[in-house]
Amino acid sequence: MPHPSFPASLPLTLKVSSLKEQIPKESAQASASSHTKEMALRQNSDKEPIIELFIKAGHDGENVGNCPFCQSLFMVLWLKGVKFTVTTVDMRKKPEELKDLAPGTNPPFLLYNGALKTDFIKIEEFLETTLAPPRYPHLSPLNKESFDVGADIFAKFSAFIKNSPNNSIQEQALLREFKRLDIYLNTPLPEEIDHNSRENITVSKRKYLDGNRLTLADCNLLPKLHVIKVAAKKYCHFDIPAHFTGVHRYLQNAYEREEFSQTCPADIEIEKAYLSVANRRS
């Protein structure tokens, strides 16, 4: 069965290949030197790069699993408009299947023209630098705070779901992070303000963190917000408060984009991933 390709301009069908079915043994055993030579040759040509993204499989060993970092890179590649293939890795069989391809490595990882990339942050930086204009769009946000504003929200959620539902300290800490995010989303960015206009814009109407286009900041935050939305509701009966209008506007616009909605794991995958965490709460 061939790897599926995902052109960013077309709707995505999440029929990903399992690692065991899709990785030829001879490819997995290619030497580092041949990888380097192949990458150099391809980067100096006009051909599109050969990109293979490996992500965590779900509980069935095949479909997309719960991993915000995997989804983030999935979104980045789709937004770049480059063709790529996606292979899910069954973590229960990981040692055997990855011993030749990427020993000691957990998804997400990437093969770029045969060269292995294993560090999430470095992969993101590599893709932004390598898949650059004029052929591919830049995804870096214009405003640094677009990256910073949601940096702590997932950690607060993790503390919240691990503790007793009767303990409101962690819930209040999570709500403070949502409030911070909401204020940022409702505050006009500098580029939204026209100083030559008589209209005084007091509430932002932008769709995403850094404007009306998805950026790396969104690719990092949205997968985490989706996990929070599903897991916190299931195990903590927590919903994002309705008065956080900026957050709700943001999520509504994001779910309308298939680069996000079509790369989300099924709710049941998130629920299963956090079942043991919820059961251990005191």
Tab-separated table of C-alpha atoms in Angstrom:
chain	number	residue	atom	x	y	z
A	1	MET	CA	0.000	0.000	0.000
A	2	PRO	CA	1.534	3.378	-0.968
A	3	HIS	CA	1.863	6.265	1.436
A	4	PRO	CA	-0.997	8.790	1.185
A	5	SER	CA	-0.041	12.316	0.093
A	6	PHE	CA	-1.649	15.439	1.530
A	7	PRO	CA	-1.601	18.517	-0.738
A	8	ALA	CA	-2.499	21.481	1.427
A	9	SER	CA	-4.874	22.851	-1.175
A	10	LEU	CA	-7.120	19.776	-1.076
A	11	PRO	CA	-9.420	18.361	1.608
A	12	LEU	CA	-7.583	15.888	3.820
A	13	THR	CA	-8.832	12.380	4.420
A	14	LEU	CA	-7.272	10.898	7.520
A	15	LYS	CA	-6.466	7.482	6.108
A	16	VAL	CA	-2.959	7.293	7.437
A	17	SER	CA	-0.637	4.356	6.993
A	18	SER	CA	0.607	2.271	9.897
A	19	LEU	CA	4.361	2.142	10.396
A	20	LYS	CA	4.639	-1.614	10.110
A	21	GLU	CA	2.890	-1.637	6.735
A	22	GLN	CA	4.602	1.336	5.189
A	23	ILE	CA	8.316	1.543	6.036
A	24	PRO	CA	10.531	-0.514	3.720
A	25	LYS	CA	13.293	-2.157	5.699
A	26	GLU	CA	15.949	-1.086	3.246
A	27	SER	CA	14.855	2.540	3.634
A	28	ALA	CA	15.009	2.284	7.405
A	29	GLN	CA	18.572	1.012	7.212
A	30	ALA	CA	19.907	3.714	4.891
A	31	SER	CA	23.174	5.214	6.094
A	32	ALA	CA	23.533	8.741	7.434
A	33	SER	CA	25.940	9.632	4.650
A	34	SER	CA	23.524	8.592	1.909
A	35	HIS	CA	20.771	10.541	3.677
A	36	THR	CA	22.945	13.660	3.619
A	37	LYS	CA	23.862	13.263	-0.032
A	38	GLU	CA	20.260	12.671	-1.032
A	39	MET	CA	19.070	15.716	0.890
A	40	ALA	CA	21.713	17.927	-0.723
A	41	LEU	CA	20.818	16.741	-4.201
A	42	ARG	CA	17.117	17.262	-3.707
A	43	GLN	CA	17.454	20.657	-2.058
A	44	ASN	CA	19.497	21.854	-5.036
A	45	SER	CA	16.821	20.797	-7.497
A	46	ASP	CA	13.429	22.190	-8.364
A	47	LYS	CA	11.679	19.039	-7.217
A	48	GLU	CA	9.416	19.084	-4.204
A	49	PRO	CA	11.030	17.542	-1.128
A	50	ILE	CA	10.022	14.068	-0.011
A	51	ILE	CA	8.571	14.511	3.453
A	52	GLU	CA	7.331	11.739	5.739
A	53	LEU	CA	5.755	12.687	9.067
A	54	PHE	CA	5.473	10.009	11.750
A	55	ILE	CA	2.862	10.583	14.436
A	56	LYS	CA	1.430	8.685	17.386
A	57	ALA	CA	-1.227	6.133	16.541
A	58	GLY	CA	-4.490	5.815	18.393
A	59	HIS	CA	-5.584	2.902	20.558
A	60	ASP	CA	-6.425	0.859	17.470
A	61	GLY	CA	-2.808	1.152	16.348
A	62	GLU	CA	-3.741	2.863	13.083
A	63	ASN	CA	-5.756	6.062	13.377
A	64	VAL	CA	-4.451	9.390	14.664
A	65	GLY	CA	-3.694	9.335	18.387
A	66	ASN	CA	-3.668	11.970	21.108
A	67	CYS	CA	-0.482	14.036	20.703
A	68	PRO	CA	-0.652	17.847	20.432
A	69	PHE	CA	2.922	18.025	19.147
A	70	CYS	CA	2.133	15.561	16.355
A	71	GLN	CA	-0.911	17.579	15.343
A	72	SER	CA	1.103	20.784	15.421
A	73	LEU	CA	3.580	19.505	12.818
A	74	PHE	CA	0.708	18.011	10.818
A	75	MET	CA	-0.829	21.500	10.641
A	76	VAL	CA	2.477	23.191	9.791
A	77	LEU	CA	3.071	20.927	6.802
A	78	TRP	CA	-0.474	21.360	5.540
A	79	LEU	CA	-0.303	25.143	5.858
A	80	LYS	CA	3.030	25.188	4.041
A	81	GLY	CA	1.287	23.757	0.995
A	82	VAL	CA	3.876	21.012	0.518
A	83	LYS	CA	3.033	17.416	-0.331
A	84	PHE	CA	3.800	14.981	2.467
A	85	THR	CA	2.880	11.575	3.806
A	86	VAL	CA	1.741	10.666	7.294
A	87	THR	CA	2.439	7.385	9.063
A	88	THR	CA	1.036	6.485	12.460
A	89	VAL	CA	3.288	4.710	14.961
A	90	ASP	CA	1.769	2.130	17.299
A	91	MET	CA	3.517	2.985	20.571
A	92	ARG	CA	2.893	-0.520	21.950
A	93	LYS	CA	5.056	-1.973	19.154
A	94	LYS	CA	7.383	1.016	18.919
A	95	PRO	CA	10.684	-0.597	20.019
A	96	GLU	CA	10.499	-3.297	17.365
A	97	GLU	CA	9.267	-1.093	14.554
A	98	LEU	CA	11.583	1.844	15.203
A	99	LYS	CA	14.826	0.055	16.066
A	100	ASP	CA	16.236	0.671	12.593
A	101	LEU	CA	14.414	3.828	11.541
A	102	ALA	CA	14.610	5.971	14.676
A	103	PRO	CA	15.903	4.058	17.713
A	104	GLY	CA	14.973	5.595	21.051
A	105	THR	CA	12.696	8.154	19.407
A	106	ASN	CA	9.063	8.949	20.172
A	107	PRO	CA	6.708	10.579	17.650
A	108	PRO	CA	6.552	13.085	16.209
A	109	PHE	CA	9.579	12.745	13.976
A	110	LEU	CA	10.192	13.447	10.346
A	111	LEU	CA	12.101	12.209	7.321
A	112	TYR	CA	13.047	15.050	4.986
A	113	ASN	CA	14.561	13.695	1.779
A	114	GLY	CA	15.693	10.725	3.828
A	115	ALA	CA	17.267	12.771	6.646
A	116	LEU	CA	15.867	12.020	10.098
A	117	LYS	CA	14.620	14.938	12.239
A	118	THR	CA	13.628	14.043	15.798
A	119	ASP	CA	13.355	17.150	18.006
A	120	PHE	CA	9.954	18.857	17.838
A	121	ILE	CA	11.222	22.416	18.216
A	122	LYS	CA	14.080	21.833	15.799
A	123	ILE	CA	11.705	20.238	13.267
A	124	GLU	CA	9.422	23.261	13.447
A	125	GLU	CA	12.361	25.655	13.006
A	126	PHE	CA	13.768	23.540	10.162
A	127	LEU	CA	10.470	23.514	8.270
A	128	GLU	CA	9.994	27.261	8.688
A	129	THR	CA	13.518	27.948	7.434
A	130	THR	CA	13.647	25.354	4.661
A	131	LEU	CA	10.096	25.625	3.303
A	132	ALA	CA	10.359	29.365	2.770
A	133	PRO	CA	9.154	32.006	0.293
A	134	PRO	CA	8.714	32.439	-2.545
A	135	ARG	CA	7.609	28.843	-2.941
A	136	TYR	CA	6.176	28.301	0.538
A	137	PRO	CA	4.613	30.796	2.978
A	138	HIS	CA	6.245	31.977	6.184
A	139	LEU	CA	4.204	30.948	9.223
A	140	SER	CA	6.018	32.913	11.923
A	141	PRO	CA	3.751	35.394	13.759
A	142	LEU	CA	4.472	39.105	13.538
A	143	ASN	CA	3.894	39.635	17.259
A	144	LYS	CA	5.984	37.784	19.844
A	145	GLU	CA	3.134	37.781	22.356
A	146	SER	CA	1.088	35.638	19.970
A	147	PHE	CA	3.515	32.855	20.881
A	148	ASP	CA	3.783	33.730	24.567
A	149	VAL	CA	0.145	34.242	25.515
A	150	GLY	CA	-0.833	30.569	25.629
A	151	ALA	CA	2.487	29.174	26.822
A	152	ASP	CA	1.303	28.167	30.305
A	153	ILE	CA	-2.273	27.101	29.647
A	154	PHE	CA	-1.543	23.411	29.043
A	155	ALA	CA	0.555	23.118	32.209
A	156	LYS	CA	-2.301	24.647	34.237
A	157	PHE	CA	-4.731	22.204	32.648
A	158	SER	CA	-2.460	19.264	33.501
A	159	ALA	CA	-2.342	20.332	37.146
A	160	PHE	CA	-6.114	20.824	37.142
A	161	ILE	CA	-7.020	17.390	35.759
A	162	LYS	CA	-4.584	15.604	38.091
A	163	ASN	CA	-6.106	17.075	41.261
A	164	SER	CA	-9.309	16.590	43.137
A	165	PRO	CA	-12.377	18.163	41.548
A	166	ASN	CA	-13.070	19.713	44.959
A	167	ASN	CA	-9.809	21.646	44.846
A	168	SER	CA	-10.491	24.972	43.136
A	169	ILE	CA	-6.920	26.287	43.229
A	170	GLN	CA	-5.867	24.603	39.998
A	171	GLU	CA	-9.167	25.526	38.336
A	172	GLN	CA	-8.662	29.194	39.159
A	173	ALA	CA	-5.116	29.035	37.805
A	174	LEU	CA	-6.441	27.582	34.545
A	175	LEU	CA	-9.149	30.240	34.350
A	176	ARG	CA	-6.537	32.978	34.780
A	177	GLU	CA	-4.688	31.640	31.753
A	178	PHE	CA	-7.910	31.576	29.739
A	179	LYS	CA	-8.608	35.154	30.830
A	180	ARG	CA	-5.136	36.214	29.716
A	181	LEU	CA	-5.706	34.537	26.353
A	182	ASP	CA	-9.171	36.094	26.035
A	183	ILE	CA	-7.863	39.597	26.734
A	184	TYR	CA	-5.164	39.175	24.108
A	185	LEU	CA	-7.614	37.892	21.491
A	186	ASN	CA	-10.002	40.788	22.137
A	187	THR	CA	-7.299	43.458	22.168
A	188	PRO	CA	-6.612	44.908	18.694
A	189	LEU	CA	-3.150	44.226	17.348
A	190	PRO	CA	-1.084	47.231	16.211
A	191	GLU	CA	-1.718	46.353	12.568
A	192	GLU	CA	-5.486	46.432	13.164
A	193	ILE	CA	-5.397	50.077	14.195
A	194	ASP	CA	-5.532	52.695	11.460
A	195	HIS	CA	-4.264	55.906	13.004
A	196	ASN	CA	-5.604	57.872	10.033
A	197	SER	CA	-9.128	56.613	10.579
A	198	ARG	CA	-11.735	58.249	12.793
A	199	GLU	CA	-13.045	54.810	13.755
A	200	ASN	CA	-11.871	53.788	17.194
A	201	ILE	CA	-11.389	50.009	17.286
A	202	THR	CA	-11.729	48.810	20.867
A	203	VAL	CA	-12.339	45.065	20.299
A	204	SER	CA	-10.375	42.959	17.862
A	205	LYS	CA	-12.247	41.136	15.108
A	206	ARG	CA	-9.311	39.012	13.989
A	207	LYS	CA	-9.793	35.277	13.539
A	208	TYR	CA	-6.584	33.912	15.016
A	209	LEU	CA	-3.820	34.749	17.465
A	210	ASP	CA	-1.769	36.928	15.140
A	211	GLY	CA	-4.352	38.121	12.635
A	212	ASN	CA	-6.502	36.511	9.961
A	213	ARG	CA	-4.014	33.841	8.939
A	214	LEU	CA	-2.945	30.770	10.875
A	215	THR	CA	0.655	30.928	12.110
A	216	LEU	CA	3.054	28.737	14.065
A	217	ALA	CA	1.574	30.209	17.235
A	218	ASP	CA	-1.825	28.740	16.336
A	219	CYS	CA	-0.283	25.419	15.319
A	220	ASN	CA	1.203	25.199	18.811
A	221	LEU	CA	-1.798	26.356	20.836
A	222	LEU	CA	-4.875	25.004	19.047
A	223	PRO	CA	-4.068	21.277	19.481
A	224	LYS	CA	-3.633	21.882	23.209
A	225	LEU	CA	-6.895	23.822	23.474
A	226	HIS	CA	-8.679	20.954	21.754
A	227	VAL	CA	-7.311	18.476	24.302
A	228	ILE	CA	-8.344	20.766	27.166
A	229	LYS	CA	-11.813	21.231	25.702
A	230	VAL	CA	-12.425	17.477	25.418
A	231	ALA	CA	-10.652	16.091	28.488
A	232	ALA	CA	-11.672	18.796	30.971
A	233	LYS	CA	-15.330	18.466	29.992
A	234	LYS	CA	-15.237	14.664	30.223
A	235	TYR	CA	-13.468	14.309	33.555
A	236	CYS	CA	-13.860	17.672	35.306
A	237	HIS	CA	-17.219	18.876	33.931
A	238	PHE	CA	-15.368	21.992	32.871
A	239	ASP	CA	-16.397	24.172	29.958
A	240	ILE	CA	-14.609	27.290	28.779
A	241	PRO	CA	-16.781	30.063	30.259
A	242	ALA	CA	-19.064	31.782	27.747
A	243	HIS	CA	-17.870	35.239	28.774
A	244	PHE	CA	-14.477	34.482	27.266
A	245	THR	CA	-15.818	35.672	23.928
A	246	GLY	CA	-12.397	36.048	22.333
A	247	VAL	CA	-11.486	32.427	23.048
A	248	HIS	CA	-14.799	31.149	21.698
A	249	ARG	CA	-14.462	33.276	18.546
A	250	TYR	CA	-10.959	31.946	18.089
A	251	LEU	CA	-11.975	28.302	18.451
A	252	GLN	CA	-15.004	28.707	16.191
A	253	ASN	CA	-12.844	30.164	13.427
A	254	ALA	CA	-10.207	27.478	13.957
A	255	TYR	CA	-12.641	24.564	13.716
A	256	GLU	CA	-13.803	25.964	10.372
A	257	ARG	CA	-10.289	25.429	9.020
A	258	GLU	CA	-9.693	21.875	7.860
A	259	GLU	CA	-5.965	22.201	8.568
A	260	PHE	CA	-7.029	22.092	12.211
A	261	SER	CA	-10.319	20.220	12.334
A	262	GLN	CA	-9.191	17.410	10.039
A	263	THR	CA	-5.980	16.789	11.988
A	264	CYS	CA	-7.622	16.549	15.422
A	265	PRO	CA	-7.708	13.097	17.019
A	266	ALA	CA	-11.139	11.661	17.743
A	267	ASP	CA	-12.538	12.690	21.128
A	268	ILE	CA	-12.393	9.073	22.311
A	269	GLU	CA	-8.611	9.068	21.813
A	270	ILE	CA	-8.215	12.050	24.132
A	271	GLU	CA	-10.638	10.590	26.660
A	272	LYS	CA	-8.774	7.277	26.734
A	273	ALA	CA	-5.435	9.061	27.041
A	274	TYR	CA	-6.582	10.889	30.208
A	275	LEU	CA	-8.651	8.105	31.777
A	276	SER	CA	-5.848	6.838	33.992
A	277	VAL	CA	-4.910	10.398	34.987
A	278	ALA	CA	-8.474	11.128	36.045
A	279	ASN	CA	-8.741	7.854	37.959
A	280	ARG	CA	-5.646	8.666	40.011
A	281	ARG	CA	-7.033	11.943	41.324
A	282	SER	CA	-7.309	12.136	45.080
